C-alpha atoms as a printed R data frame, in Angstrom:
    type eleno elety resid chain resno       x       y      z
1   ATOM     1    CA   MET     A     1   9.025  -7.637 74.831
2   ATOM     2    CA   SER     A     2  11.569  -6.027 72.507
3   ATOM     3    CA   GLN     A     3  11.287  -2.420 71.334
4   ATOM     4    CA   ALA     A     4  10.577  -3.531 67.766
5   ATOM     5    CA   GLN     A     5   7.630  -5.600 68.977
6   ATOM     6    CA   LYS     A     6   6.364  -2.719 71.137
7   ATOM     7    CA   ASN     A     7   6.513  -0.199 68.319
8   ATOM     8    CA   GLY     A     8   5.141  -2.329 65.517
9   ATOM     9    CA   CYS     A     9   6.489  -4.425 62.632
10  ATOM    10    CA   PRO     A    10   5.012  -7.730 63.909
11  ATOM    11    CA   GLU     A    11   4.804  -8.908 60.302
12  ATOM    12    CA   TRP     A    12   8.627  -8.719 60.045
13  ATOM    13    CA   ARG     A    13   9.440 -10.630 63.255
14  ATOM    14    CA   ILE     A    14   9.592 -14.112 61.703
15  ATOM    15    CA   ILE     A    15  11.392 -12.730 58.652
16  ATOM    16    CA   LEU     A    16  13.966 -11.058 60.926
17  ATOM    17    CA   HIS     A    17  14.878 -14.269 62.736
18  ATOM    18    CA   GLY     A    18  15.079 -16.142 59.443
19  ATOM    19    CA   PHE     A    19  17.393 -13.417 58.153
20  ATOM    20    CA   VAL     A    20  19.711 -13.703 61.181
21  ATOM    21    CA   ASP     A    21  19.823 -17.503 60.860
22  ATOM    22    CA   GLY     A    22  20.499 -17.357 57.108
23  ATOM    23    CA   GLU     A    23  17.283 -19.240 56.319
24  ATOM    24    CA   LEU     A    24  15.723 -16.766 53.856
25  ATOM    25    CA   ASP     A    25  15.802 -17.106 50.110
26  ATOM    26    CA   SER     A    26  17.312 -14.246 48.102
27  ATOM    27    CA   VAL     A    27  13.938 -12.594 47.404
28  ATOM    28    CA   HIS     A    28  12.829 -12.420 51.049
29  ATOM    29    CA   ALA     A    29  16.326 -11.438 52.204
30  ATOM    30    CA   ALA     A    30  16.328  -8.526 49.769
31  ATOM    31    CA   GLN     A    31  12.834  -7.468 50.892
32  ATOM    32    CA   PHE     A    32  13.914  -7.466 54.522
33  ATOM    33    CA   GLU     A    33  17.100  -5.526 53.762
34  ATOM    34    CA   ASP     A    34  15.022  -2.875 51.975
35  ATOM    35    CA   HIS     A    35  12.695  -2.633 54.979
36  ATOM    36    CA   LEU     A    36  15.643  -2.479 57.363
37  ATOM    37    CA   VAL     A    37  17.006   0.672 55.718
38  ATOM    38    CA   SER     A    38  14.073   2.789 56.931
39  ATOM    39    CA   CYS     A    39  13.002   0.973 60.136
40  ATOM    40    CA   VAL     A    40  14.958   1.900 63.242
41  ATOM    41    CA   ASN     A    41  12.923  -0.515 65.361
42  ATOM    42    CA   CYS     A    42  13.905  -3.521 63.268
43  ATOM    43    CA   GLN     A    43  17.500  -2.268 63.155
44  ATOM    44    CA   ALA     A    44  17.547  -2.291 66.965
45  ATOM    45    CA   GLU     A    45  15.870  -5.697 67.110
46  ATOM    46    CA   LEU     A    46  18.388  -7.100 64.635
47  ATOM    47    CA   GLU     A    47  21.287  -5.907 66.788
48  ATOM    48    CA   ARG     A    48  19.663  -7.380 69.914
49  ATOM    49    CA   VAL     A    49  19.157 -10.797 68.308
50  ATOM    50    CA   ARG     A    50  22.706 -10.825 66.944
51  ATOM    51    CA   ALA     A    51  24.083  -9.895 70.382
52  ATOM    52    CA   VAL     A    52  22.202 -12.791 71.976
53  ATOM    53    CA   LYS     A    53  23.535 -15.201 69.346
54  ATOM    54    CA   GLU     A    54  27.095 -14.017 69.987
55  ATOM    55    CA   ILE     A    55  26.675 -14.709 73.712
56  ATOM    56    CA   MET     A    56  25.240 -18.153 73.039
57  ATOM    57    CA   ASP     A    57  28.058 -19.019 70.638
58  ATOM    58    CA   GLN     A    58  30.872 -18.244 73.085
59  ATOM    59    CA   ASP     A    59  32.984 -21.167 74.273
60  ATOM    60    CA   GLY     A    60  32.186 -22.221 77.806
61  ATOM    61    CA   VAL     A    61  28.883 -20.359 78.003
62  ATOM    62    CA   ARG     A    62  26.492 -22.993 79.186
63  ATOM    63    CA   TRP     A    63  23.398 -23.107 81.306
64  ATOM    64    CA   ARG     A    64  21.550 -25.891 83.071
65  ATOM    65    CA   PRO     A    65  17.837 -25.402 82.391
66  ATOM    66    CA   PRO     A    66  15.516 -25.390 85.412
67  ATOM    67    CA   GLU     A    67  13.770 -28.582 86.489
68  ATOM    68    CA   ALA     A    68  10.471 -26.950 85.619
69  ATOM    69    CA   LEU     A    69  11.451 -27.088 81.952
70  ATOM    70    CA   ARG     A    70  11.260 -30.887 82.041
71  ATOM    71    CA   SER     A    71   7.627 -30.642 83.092
72  ATOM    72    CA   GLN     A    72   6.958 -28.127 80.323
73  ATOM    73    CA   ILE     A    73   8.472 -30.419 77.705
74  ATOM    74    CA   LEU     A    74   6.498 -33.405 78.951
75  ATOM    75    CA   SER     A    75   3.390 -31.250 78.752
76  ATOM    76    CA   MET     A    76   4.281 -30.316 75.191
77  ATOM    77    CA   LEU     A    77   4.647 -33.975 74.261
78  ATOM    78    CA   SER     A    78   1.231 -34.701 75.746
79  ATOM    79    CA   LEU     A    79  -0.284 -31.846 73.750
80  ATOM    80    CA   GLU     A    80   1.334 -33.135 70.574
81  ATOM    81    CA   GLN     A    81  -0.026 -36.635 71.171
82  ATOM    82    CA   ALA     A    82  -3.485 -35.195 71.823
83  ATOM    83    CA   ALA     A    83  -3.213 -33.163 68.614
84  ATOM    84    CA   MET     A    84  -2.371 -36.296 66.653
85  ATOM    85    CA   ALA     A    85  -5.411 -38.050 68.075
86  ATOM    86    CA   SER     A    86  -7.689 -35.111 67.185
87  ATOM    87    CA   GLY     A    87  -6.408 -34.670 63.640
88  ATOM    88    CA   LEU     A    88  -4.644 -31.352 64.257
89  ATOM    89    CA   PRO     A    89  -1.838 -30.952 61.698
90  ATOM    90    CA   GLN     A    90   1.592 -31.733 63.102
91  ATOM    91    CA   LEU     A    91   4.495 -29.358 62.781
92  ATOM    92    CA   ARG     A    92   7.865 -30.017 61.215
93  ATOM    93    CA   PRO     A    93  10.515 -31.715 63.390
94  ATOM    94    CA   ALA     A    94  12.598 -28.526 63.630
95  ATOM    95    CA   THR     A    95  10.287 -26.967 66.216
96  ATOM    96    CA   ALA     A    96  11.193 -25.132 69.390
97  ATOM    97    CA   LEU     A    97  10.529 -28.315 71.359
98  ATOM    98    CA   GLN     A    98  13.132 -30.361 69.524
99  ATOM    99    CA   ARG     A    99  15.611 -27.501 69.688
100 ATOM   100    CA   ALA     A   100  15.021 -27.199 73.419
101 ATOM   101    CA   MET     A   101  15.653 -30.889 73.990
102 ATOM   102    CA   GLU     A   102  18.855 -30.763 71.934
103 ATOM   103    CA   LEU     A   103  20.118 -27.777 73.905
104 ATOM   104    CA   ILE     A   104  19.272 -29.492 77.191
105 ATOM   105    CA   ARG     A   105  21.567 -32.378 76.252
106 ATOM   106    CA   GLN     A   106  24.405 -29.990 75.403
107 ATOM   107    CA   TRP     A   107  24.277 -27.286 78.061
108 ATOM   108    CA   SER     A   108  25.699 -27.386 81.563
109 ATOM   109    CA   PHE     A   109  25.738 -24.732 84.271
110 ATOM   110    CA   VAL     A   110  28.118 -21.757 84.290
111 ATOM   111    CA   PRO     A   111  27.289 -18.913 86.699
112 ATOM   112    CA   SER     A   112  27.038 -16.309 83.968
113 ATOM   113    CA   LEU     A   113  24.219 -13.814 84.120
114 ATOM   114    CA   ALA     A   114  24.717 -13.023 80.468
115 ATOM   115    CA   ALA     A   115  24.269 -16.656 79.483
116 ATOM   116    CA   LEU     A   116  21.281 -16.982 81.789
117 ATOM   117    CA   ALA     A   117  19.649 -13.929 80.226
118 ATOM   118    CA   ALA     A   118  20.262 -15.227 76.736
119 ATOM   119    CA   SER     A   119  18.873 -18.638 77.629
120 ATOM   120    CA   ALA     A   120  15.839 -17.154 79.316
121 ATOM   121    CA   ILE     A   121  14.845 -15.596 76.015
122 ATOM   122    CA   LEU     A   122  14.519 -19.075 74.545
123 ATOM   123    CA   PHE     A   123  12.996 -20.866 77.531
124 ATOM   124    CA   ALA     A   124  10.853 -18.239 79.270
125 ATOM   125    CA   SER     A   125   7.866 -20.147 77.962
126 ATOM   126    CA   THR     A   126   7.409 -23.316 75.959
127 ATOM   127    CA   PRO     A   127   4.918 -22.645 73.155
128 ATOM   128    CA   SER     A   128   1.922 -24.923 72.836
129 ATOM   129    CA   GLN     A   129   1.079 -26.860 69.689
130 ATOM   130    CA   THR     A   130  -1.681 -24.346 68.969
131 ATOM   131    CA   MET     A   131   0.718 -21.422 69.316
132 ATOM   132    CA   LEU     A   132   3.161 -23.057 66.908
133 ATOM   133    CA   LEU     A   133   0.310 -23.656 64.471
134 ATOM   134    CA   GLN     A   134  -0.718 -20.000 64.774
135 ATOM   135    CA   ASP     A   135   2.874 -19.011 63.985
136 ATOM   136    CA   GLN     A   136   2.733 -21.047 60.778
137 ATOM   137    CA   ILE     A   137  -0.630 -19.557 59.794
138 ATOM   138    CA   MET     A   138   0.604 -16.027 60.435
139 ATOM   139    CA   ALA     A   139   3.819 -16.676 58.485
140 ATOM   140    CA   SER     A   140   1.808 -18.031 55.532
141 ATOM   141    CA   HIS     A   141  -0.510 -15.018 55.665
142 ATOM   142    CA   VAL     A   142   2.428 -12.573 55.660
143 ATOM   143    CA   ARG     A   143   4.334 -14.466 52.955
144 ATOM   144    CA   SER     A   144   1.284 -14.519 50.693
145 ATOM   145    CA   MET     A   145   1.272 -10.719 50.621
146 ATOM   146    CA   MET     A   146   5.037 -10.181 50.512
147 ATOM   147    CA   ALA     A   147   6.026 -12.691 47.844
148 ATOM   148    CA   ASP     A   148   3.359 -11.722 45.274
149 ATOM   149    CA   HIS     A   149   1.774 -15.151 45.658
150 ATOM   150    CA   LEU     A   150  -1.596 -14.280 47.088
151 ATOM   151    CA   THR     A   151  -3.520 -16.517 44.686
152 ATOM   152    CA   ASP     A   152  -2.957 -19.488 42.389
153 ATOM   153    CA   VAL     A   153  -6.378 -18.969 40.817
154 ATOM   154    CA   LEU     A   154  -7.425 -15.308 40.587
155 ATOM   155    CA   THR     A   155 -11.186 -14.957 40.235
156 ATOM   156    CA   SER     A   156 -14.271 -14.033 42.253
157 ATOM   157    CA   ASP     A   157 -16.257 -16.856 40.636
158 ATOM   158    CA   GLN     A   158 -16.751 -19.468 43.345
159 ATOM   159    CA   HIS     A   159 -17.737 -21.998 40.668
160 ATOM   160    CA   THR     A   160 -14.254 -21.634 39.175
161 ATOM   161    CA   VAL     A   161 -12.309 -21.604 42.441
162 ATOM   162    CA   LYS     A   162 -13.920 -24.700 43.971
163 ATOM   163    CA   PRO     A   163 -13.217 -27.145 41.095
164 ATOM   164    CA   TRP     A   164  -9.714 -25.670 40.709
165 ATOM   165    CA   PHE     A   165  -8.746 -27.481 43.938
166 ATOM   166    CA   ASN     A   166  -9.661 -30.892 42.476
167 ATOM   167    CA   GLY     A   167  -6.598 -33.117 42.333
168 ATOM   168    CA   LYS     A   168  -4.451 -30.588 44.212
169 ATOM   169    CA   ILE     A   169  -5.648 -31.427 47.722
170 ATOM   170    CA   ASP     A   170  -7.324 -34.519 49.177
171 ATOM   171    CA   PHE     A   171 -10.618 -32.846 50.169
172 ATOM   172    CA   SER     A   172 -13.173 -30.460 48.698
173 ATOM   173    CA   PRO     A   173 -13.288 -27.092 50.505
174 ATOM   174    CA   PRO     A   174 -16.496 -25.032 50.560
175 ATOM   175    CA   VAL     A   175 -16.136 -21.827 48.545
176 ATOM   176    CA   SER     A   176 -18.462 -18.822 48.656
177 ATOM   177    CA   ASP     A   177 -18.302 -15.349 47.155
178 ATOM   178    CA   LEU     A   178 -19.432 -12.933 49.863
179 ATOM   179    CA   SER     A   179 -19.386  -9.765 47.733
180 ATOM   180    CA   LYS     A   180 -22.958  -8.886 48.663
181 ATOM   181    CA   ASP     A   181 -21.935  -9.010 52.326
182 ATOM   182    CA   GLY     A   182 -18.880  -6.792 51.847
183 ATOM   183    CA   PHE     A   183 -16.292  -9.595 51.664
184 ATOM   184    CA   PRO     A   184 -15.567 -10.235 47.963
185 ATOM   185    CA   LEU     A   185 -13.752 -13.429 47.027
186 ATOM   186    CA   ILE     A   186 -10.367 -12.750 45.402
187 ATOM   187    CA   GLY     A   187  -9.324 -16.304 44.599
188 ATOM   188    CA   GLY     A   188  -7.629 -19.338 46.092
189 ATOM   189    CA   ARG     A   189  -4.324 -21.130 46.376
190 ATOM   190    CA   VAL     A   190  -2.812 -24.286 47.831
191 ATOM   191    CA   ASP     A   191  -0.690 -23.637 50.922
192 ATOM   192    CA   TYR     A   192   1.267 -25.875 53.287
193 ATOM   193    CA   ILE     A   193   0.638 -25.842 57.041
194 ATOM   194    CA   GLY     A   194   1.350 -28.490 59.650
195 ATOM   195    CA   ASP     A   195   3.023 -30.893 57.215
196 ATOM   196    CA   ARG     A   196   0.053 -31.064 54.860
197 ATOM   197    CA   ALA     A   197  -1.416 -29.265 51.856
198 ATOM   198    CA   VAL     A   198  -4.337 -27.016 52.806
199 ATOM   199    CA   ALA     A   199  -6.786 -24.837 50.918
200 ATOM   200    CA   ALA     A   200  -6.467 -21.077 51.246
201 ATOM   201    CA   LEU     A   201  -9.335 -18.805 50.190
202 ATOM   202    CA   ILE     A   202  -8.604 -15.112 49.897
203 ATOM   203    CA   TYR     A   203 -11.149 -12.400 50.615
204 ATOM   204    CA   ARG     A   204 -10.942  -8.613 50.777
205 ATOM   205    CA   ARG     A   205 -12.484  -6.191 53.273
206 ATOM   206    CA   HIS     A   206 -12.005  -2.451 52.638
207 ATOM   207    CA   GLY     A   207  -8.522  -2.997 51.228
208 ATOM   208    CA   HIS     A   208  -7.534  -5.565 53.871
209 ATOM   209    CA   ILE     A   209  -6.777  -9.198 53.011
210 ATOM   210    CA   ILE     A   210  -8.415 -12.129 54.812
211 ATOM   211    CA   ASN     A   211  -6.766 -15.531 54.396
212 ATOM   212    CA   LEU     A   212  -9.063 -18.458 55.214
213 ATOM   213    CA   PHE     A   213  -7.150 -21.736 55.656
214 ATOM   214    CA   ILE     A   214  -9.100 -25.008 55.503
215 ATOM   215    CA   TRP     A   215  -8.171 -28.664 56.074
216 ATOM   216    CA   PRO     A   216  -9.778 -31.867 57.404
217 ATOM   217    CA   ALA     A   217  -9.678 -32.256 61.190
218 ATOM   218    CA   ALA     A   218 -11.758 -33.430 64.104
219 ATOM   219    CA   SER     A   219 -14.194 -30.947 65.571
220 ATOM   220    CA   ALA     A   220 -12.580 -28.250 67.702
221 ATOM   221    CA   ALA     A   221 -13.953 -25.470 69.857
222 ATOM   222    CA   ARG     A   222 -14.362 -22.041 68.286
223 ATOM   223    CA   THR     A   223 -11.548 -19.707 69.345
224 ATOM   224    CA   THR     A   224 -10.539 -16.127 68.661
225 ATOM   225    CA   THR     A   225  -7.176 -14.583 69.406
226 ATOM   226    CA   VAL     A   226  -4.788 -11.772 68.545
227 ATOM   227    CA   HIS     A   227  -1.444 -13.120 67.356
228 ATOM   228    CA   ASP     A   228   1.367 -10.598 66.813
229 ATOM   229    CA   GLY     A   229  -1.072  -7.904 65.744
230 ATOM   230    CA   TYR     A   230  -3.269 -10.123 63.563
231 ATOM   231    CA   ASN     A   231  -6.795 -11.176 64.482
232 ATOM   232    CA   MET     A   232  -7.398 -14.913 64.114
233 ATOM   233    CA   THR     A   233 -10.484 -17.062 64.517
234 ATOM   234    CA   ARG     A   234 -10.962 -20.828 64.307
235 ATOM   235    CA   TRP     A   235 -14.099 -22.904 63.889
236 ATOM   236    CA   SER     A   236 -15.050 -26.404 62.732
237 ATOM   237    CA   ASP     A   237 -17.787 -27.655 60.440
238 ATOM   238    CA   GLY     A   238 -18.425 -30.815 58.432
239 ATOM   239    CA   GLY     A   239 -15.174 -32.530 59.349
240 ATOM   240    CA   LEU     A   240 -13.100 -29.470 58.391
241 ATOM   241    CA   VAL     A   241 -11.295 -26.872 60.472
242 ATOM   242    CA   PHE     A   242 -11.245 -23.223 59.373
243 ATOM   243    CA   TRP     A   243  -8.654 -20.616 60.392
244 ATOM   244    CA   ALA     A   244  -9.274 -17.005 59.307
245 ATOM   245    CA   ILE     A   245  -6.541 -14.397 59.777
246 ATOM   246    CA   SER     A   246  -6.402 -10.700 58.921
247 ATOM   247    CA   ASP     A   247  -5.542  -7.259 60.239
248 ATOM   248    CA   VAL     A   248  -9.180  -6.184 59.946
249 ATOM   249    CA   ALA     A   249 -11.019  -5.244 63.131
250 ATOM   250    CA   PRO     A   250 -12.205  -8.173 65.299
251 ATOM   251    CA   GLY     A   251 -15.823  -7.285 64.560
252 ATOM   252    CA   ASP     A   252 -15.228  -7.479 60.817
253 ATOM   253    CA   LEU     A   253 -13.585 -10.889 61.149
254 ATOM   254    CA   ALA     A   254 -16.511 -12.118 63.265
255 ATOM   255    CA   GLU     A   255 -18.916 -10.880 60.560
256 ATOM   256    CA   PHE     A   256 -16.875 -12.664 57.908
257 ATOM   257    CA   GLU     A   257 -17.108 -15.918 59.859
258 ATOM   258    CA   ALA     A   258 -20.867 -15.541 60.297
259 ATOM   259    CA   PHE     A   259 -21.477 -14.789 56.608
260 ATOM   260    CA   PHE     A   260 -19.206 -17.616 55.441
261 ATOM   261    CA   ARG     A   261 -20.802 -20.179 57.735
262 ATOM   262    CA   ALA     A   262 -24.291 -19.078 56.690
263 ATOM   263    CA   SER     A   263 -23.366 -19.310 52.997
264 ATOM   264    CA   THR     A   264 -22.237 -22.919 53.323
265 ATOM   265    CA   LYS     A   265 -25.433 -24.112 55.020
266 ATOM   266    CA   GLY     A   266 -27.919 -25.745 52.739
């Protein structure tokens, strides 16, 4: 784990890599540059990532991936096929899996410890489909707060938010104002996760934002996890899957889930 990840700034990690790869738009690039001025941890992380890229870009620096990687990739393909069968949204083609397979075709072995170390950063573990989906959810959550695009419809009236989605997505998400339970509804927006439009409901808890992403999917087991400093929980109901993400305490997020599920019954 890098020093920047140890000392905080998990919300900037995806932005940092996009900045290094030149994939950010001008607004997000400027926001990251402003943050970089005062954050020594991200400055160090930026230098580390750039150093790794320089090693990887050198002529003749190649590495033959271990045989175990083939098994990992085959496992990833199986997971992706299972996700398709279960209705889990699929990720864009430019995922780590496709990049790994492209690099495997290009790289050959050179006994360079520097190259091996750089490669190990990429291939130490092959992320699962769920992990990649969590990355997208976290990125959408962070972007919604950084880019001043938290809501498309700003209101606590659930009877305004719910019909607002008509014609914008191909399903009708349940919407509830949980103000009496300490989770007031802020509004909603249309987001894009796993190659499809999804509904995003926004709630507040003591100054913290909760993004609740909803889309049609086959039933899935309830899960809770911590992903780069954010608490996340998933549950299914009525042919829909729900992903809630926030930096609130795990107990608060569990309460939010319980109140939301209770409000949509009956």
